[in-house]
Amino acid sequence: MDAEDSTQLVSLYVAQKKIYPRSVQGLFAKWRWGLVILTQIIFYGLPWLEWGQRQAVLFDLGARRFYIFGIVLYPQDFIYLTGLLVISALSLFLFTAVAGRLWCGYACPQTVYTEIFLWFEHKFEGDRSARMRLDAAPFSLKKLWRKGGKHLAWIAFSLWTGFTFVGYFAPIQQLGGDFIAGQVSAWGIFWILFYGFATYGNAGFMREQVCKYMCPYARFQSAMFDKDTLIVTYDEERGEPRGARSKKADLSTLNLGSCVDCSLCVQVCPTGIDIRQGLQYECIGCGACADVCDTVMDKMGYARGLVKYSTQNAMVNKWDGKQTLRRVMRPRVLVYTGILWLIIIAVFASLLMRTPFKVDVVRDRAALARIVQGGKVENVYRLQFMNAAEHALDFKLTAEGINGLQIVTEDTVNVPATEARWVTVRLQMPYDAAASGTHAIHFNIQSVDPQGQEVGHLSEKSMFLVPR
Ligand code: SF4
Ligand code: SF4
């Protein structure tokens, strides 16, 4: 036999096995559905809420305004987005330190939408074994109706999701009217289809593969776990040796642990893993295996908790629930909680205390400085007045920094509610009031509401150039 004959082609590719998660009921399933309902009421309902004459939550990218109930933000308020991102990241660290992938198992959009899509699948095709039989069955009208009906429901739900998503960036009532009249803009249609397609693909087909292969969080989660983190755990000492037995059998006479090897914990797992093999990175901590195992334990008349949320330390030291929870509140968790609250308070306090207007000063680059009638020196500026209040504001302008400096254009500017306005402002000073060169000056701006009450004031720095 020569070398060529002995060469064998070995494929390292393993086709993805389709997972058919079995439906499950129990405490953690209730929590998950509670969060699914809560998050979806917020997501689908929020864009329809009105606040005065406008949509309560609207991110108007065209006008560069972000409306969040009574708050109107401009791109210059980017710092609040940074604050929000820091709060989100710290919350994730905190929840992970306390109970592992709590976010993944209960509130992550991938989990939430997969759960909803599975609900549709269950309604059209039945539970796990019925779905497996349907997939293996040859083509028939019944199969066409079940599969076709499911996909139509998925597509309708995905398009509604895409429509809602776009409704956060364009007034949703108008968008709805345009949709009915067939007058949605090309960009609007693109984003509805794009987001709808992403929902359909991720929740209908990709499912656990997003968690396993695409989500970066799965990769670094283990760095945030320690021996006091609550994770879904199989009590190996109690469960092994596993094996089937009659319900009536006396456990003390059998050389068996509590696990009846029914494999239900594997069948309900949305990522298709076996929790009895220990903590695996694919586990999203959803608790479905704990729920189903508790029902098996109930049927067998054994104590619940063969699969449960527990910590490594609790398992080793055989702590009860109270002892475990006491240890979960460890210094690391308290430090995360403290920092998180500090940042939340700081962001909200600065949001509540901020002046509802902003002014940007830009020097006119075309004419740096010039001598005008009467021998005065003139500099020209462009001022942008941004009104973040829900009513019109008058801005009263003064300038200081050089003797005799005065505004020779309008010194009161009216800006309608939530609008921004650019205004050209000319400053003049007597020729000999300052030496040649640049001089620091300040624009003082006082804002007044329609009732004549001062809303706030601020001072913006700039430069005045005196030519030689
Ligand atoms: S559900 Fe419980 S009893 Fe059944 S195989 Fe899993 S761990 Fe064992
Ligand atoms: S092993 Fe259990 S907790 Fe982990 S993903 Fe599977 S069902 Fe959810």
JSON list of N, CA and C and ligand atoms in Angstrom, two decimals, residues 234 258-266 275-276 289 292-293 296-297 306-307, ligand 1:
[
{"chain": "A", "resi": 234, "resn": "TYR", "atom": "N", "xyz": [-26.00, 21.17, 39.44]},
{"chain": "A", "resi": 234, "resn": "TYR", "atom": "CA", "xyz": [-26.52, 19.82, 39.67]},
{"chain": "A", "resi": 234, "resn": "TYR", "atom": "C", "xyz": [-25.81, 19.28, 40.91]},
{"chain": "A", "resi": 258, "resn": "SER", "atom": "N", "xyz": [-30.46, 10.38, 43.57]},
{"chain": "A", "resi": 258, "resn": "SER", "atom": "CA", "xyz": [-31.81, 10.89, 43.29]},
{"chain": "A", "resi": 258, "resn": "SER", "atom": "C", "xyz": [-32.09, 11.08, 41.80]},
{"chain": "A", "resi": 259, "resn": "CYS", "atom": "N", "xyz": [-31.08, 11.13, 40.96]},
{"chain": "A", "resi": 259, "resn": "CYS", "atom": "CA", "xyz": [-31.32, 11.38, 39.53]},
{"chain": "A", "resi": 259, "resn": "CYS", "atom": "C", "xyz": [-31.87, 10.12, 38.86]},
{"chain": "A", "resi": 260, "resn": "VAL", "atom": "N", "xyz": [-33.08, 10.27, 38.29]},
{"chain": "A", "resi": 260, "resn": "VAL", "atom": "CA", "xyz": [-33.72, 9.11, 37.66]},
{"chain": "A", "resi": 260, "resn": "VAL", "atom": "C", "xyz": [-33.31, 8.98, 36.20]},
{"chain": "A", "resi": 261, "resn": "ASP", "atom": "N", "xyz": [-32.38, 9.83, 35.77]},
{"chain": "A", "resi": 261, "resn": "ASP", "atom": "CA", "xyz": [-31.84, 9.79, 34.40]},
{"chain": "A", "resi": 261, "resn": "ASP", "atom": "C", "xyz": [-32.95, 9.90, 33.35]},
{"chain": "A", "resi": 262, "resn": "CYS", "atom": "N", "xyz": [-33.91, 10.79, 33.63]},
{"chain": "A", "resi": 262, "resn": "CYS", "atom": "CA", "xyz": [-35.04, 10.93, 32.69]},
{"chain": "A", "resi": 262, "resn": "CYS", "atom": "C", "xyz": [-34.67, 11.80, 31.50]},
{"chain": "A", "resi": 263, "resn": "SER", "atom": "N", "xyz": [-33.58, 12.52, 31.58]},
{"chain": "A", "resi": 263, "resn": "SER", "atom": "CA", "xyz": [-33.04, 13.42, 30.54]},
{"chain": "A", "resi": 263, "resn": "SER", "atom": "C", "xyz": [-33.95, 14.63, 30.28]},
{"chain": "A", "resi": 264, "resn": "LEU", "atom": "N", "xyz": [-34.93, 14.85, 31.15]},
{"chain": "A", "resi": 264, "resn": "LEU", "atom": "CA", "xyz": [-35.80, 16.02, 30.93]},
{"chain": "A", "resi": 264, "resn": "LEU", "atom": "C", "xyz": [-35.02, 17.33, 31.04]},
{"chain": "A", "resi": 265, "resn": "CYS", "atom": "N", "xyz": [-34.01, 17.34, 31.91]},
{"chain": "A", "resi": 265, "resn": "CYS", "atom": "CA", "xyz": [-33.23, 18.57, 32.08]},
{"chain": "A", "resi": 265, "resn": "CYS", "atom": "C", "xyz": [-32.50, 18.93, 30.78]},
{"chain": "A", "resi": 266, "resn": "VAL", "atom": "N", "xyz": [-32.14, 17.91, 30.00]},
{"chain": "A", "resi": 266, "resn": "VAL", "atom": "CA", "xyz": [-31.49, 18.16, 28.71]},
{"chain": "A", "resi": 266, "resn": "VAL", "atom": "C", "xyz": [-32.54, 18.60, 27.69]},
{"chain": "A", "resi": 275, "resn": "ILE", "atom": "N", "xyz": [-26.77, 19.74, 32.20]},
{"chain": "A", "resi": 275, "resn": "ILE", "atom": "CA", "xyz": [-26.26, 20.43, 33.40]},
{"chain": "A", "resi": 275, "resn": "ILE", "atom": "C", "xyz": [-25.52, 19.46, 34.32]},
{"chain": "A", "resi": 276, "resn": "ARG", "atom": "N", "xyz": [-25.80, 18.16, 34.16]},
{"chain": "A", "resi": 276, "resn": "ARG", "atom": "CA", "xyz": [-25.15, 17.18, 35.04]},
{"chain": "A", "resi": 276, "resn": "ARG", "atom": "C", "xyz": [-23.66, 17.05, 34.77]},
{"chain": "A", "resi": 289, "resn": "CYS", "atom": "N", "xyz": [-33.87, 23.80, 33.59]},
{"chain": "A", "resi": 289, "resn": "CYS", "atom": "CA", "xyz": [-33.54, 22.45, 34.06]},
{"chain": "A", "resi": 289, "resn": "CYS", "atom": "C", "xyz": [-33.90, 22.29, 35.55]},
{"chain": "A", "resi": 292, "resn": "VAL", "atom": "N", "xyz": [-37.77, 21.80, 35.72]},
{"chain": "A", "resi": 292, "resn": "VAL", "atom": "CA", "xyz": [-38.28, 20.49, 35.29]},
{"chain": "A", "resi": 292, "resn": "VAL", "atom": "C", "xyz": [-37.83, 19.40, 36.26]},
{"chain": "A", "resi": 293, "resn": "CYS", "atom": "N", "xyz": [-36.61, 19.54, 36.79]},
{"chain": "A", "resi": 293, "resn": "CYS", "atom": "CA", "xyz": [-36.12, 18.53, 37.72]},
{"chain": "A", "resi": 293, "resn": "CYS", "atom": "C", "xyz": [-36.95, 18.55, 39.01]},
{"chain": "A", "resi": 296, "resn": "VAL", "atom": "N", "xyz": [-39.93, 16.50, 38.46]},
{"chain": "A", "resi": 296, "resn": "VAL", "atom": "CA", "xyz": [-39.60, 15.06, 38.53]},
{"chain": "A", "resi": 296, "resn": "VAL", "atom": "C", "xyz": [-39.44, 14.63, 39.98]},
{"chain": "A", "resi": 297, "resn": "MET", "atom": "N", "xyz": [-38.76, 15.46, 40.77]},
{"chain": "A", "resi": 297, "resn": "MET", "atom": "CA", "xyz": [-38.55, 15.13, 42.19]},
{"chain": "A", "resi": 297, "resn": "MET", "atom": "C", "xyz": [-39.90, 15.04, 42.91]},
{"chain": "A", "resi": 306, "resn": "LEU", "atom": "N", "xyz": [-32.49, 19.05, 43.34]},
{"chain": "A", "resi": 306, "resn": "LEU", "atom": "CA", "xyz": [-31.36, 18.29, 42.79]},
{"chain": "A", "resi": 306, "resn": "LEU", "atom": "C", "xyz": [-30.60, 19.16, 41.79]},
{"chain": "A", "resi": 307, "resn": "VAL", "atom": "N", "xyz": [-31.36, 19.94, 41.02]},
{"chain": "A", "resi": 307, "resn": "VAL", "atom": "CA", "xyz": [-30.75, 20.98, 40.18]},
{"chain": "A", "resi": 307, "resn": "VAL", "atom": "C", "xyz": [-31.29, 22.30, 40.72]},
{"chain": "B", "resi": 1, "resn": "SF4", "atom": "S1", "xyz": [-34.34, 16.16, 35.28]},
{"chain": "B", "resi": 1, "resn": "SF4", "atom": "FE1", "xyz": [-33.41, 15.70, 37.27]},
{"chain": "B", "resi": 1, "resn": "SF4", "atom": "S2", "xyz": [-33.83, 13.55, 37.52]},
{"chain": "B", "resi": 1, "resn": "SF4", "atom": "FE2", "xyz": [-34.15, 13.93, 35.34]},
{"chain": "B", "resi": 1, "resn": "SF4", "atom": "S3", "xyz": [-32.16, 13.52, 34.43]},
{"chain": "B", "resi": 1, "resn": "SF4", "atom": "FE3", "xyz": [-32.17, 15.68, 34.90]},
{"chain": "B", "resi": 1, "resn": "SF4", "atom": "S4", "xyz": [-31.22, 15.79, 36.92]},
{"chain": "B", "resi": 1, "resn": "SF4", "atom": "FE4", "xyz": [-31.80, 13.67, 36.63]}
]
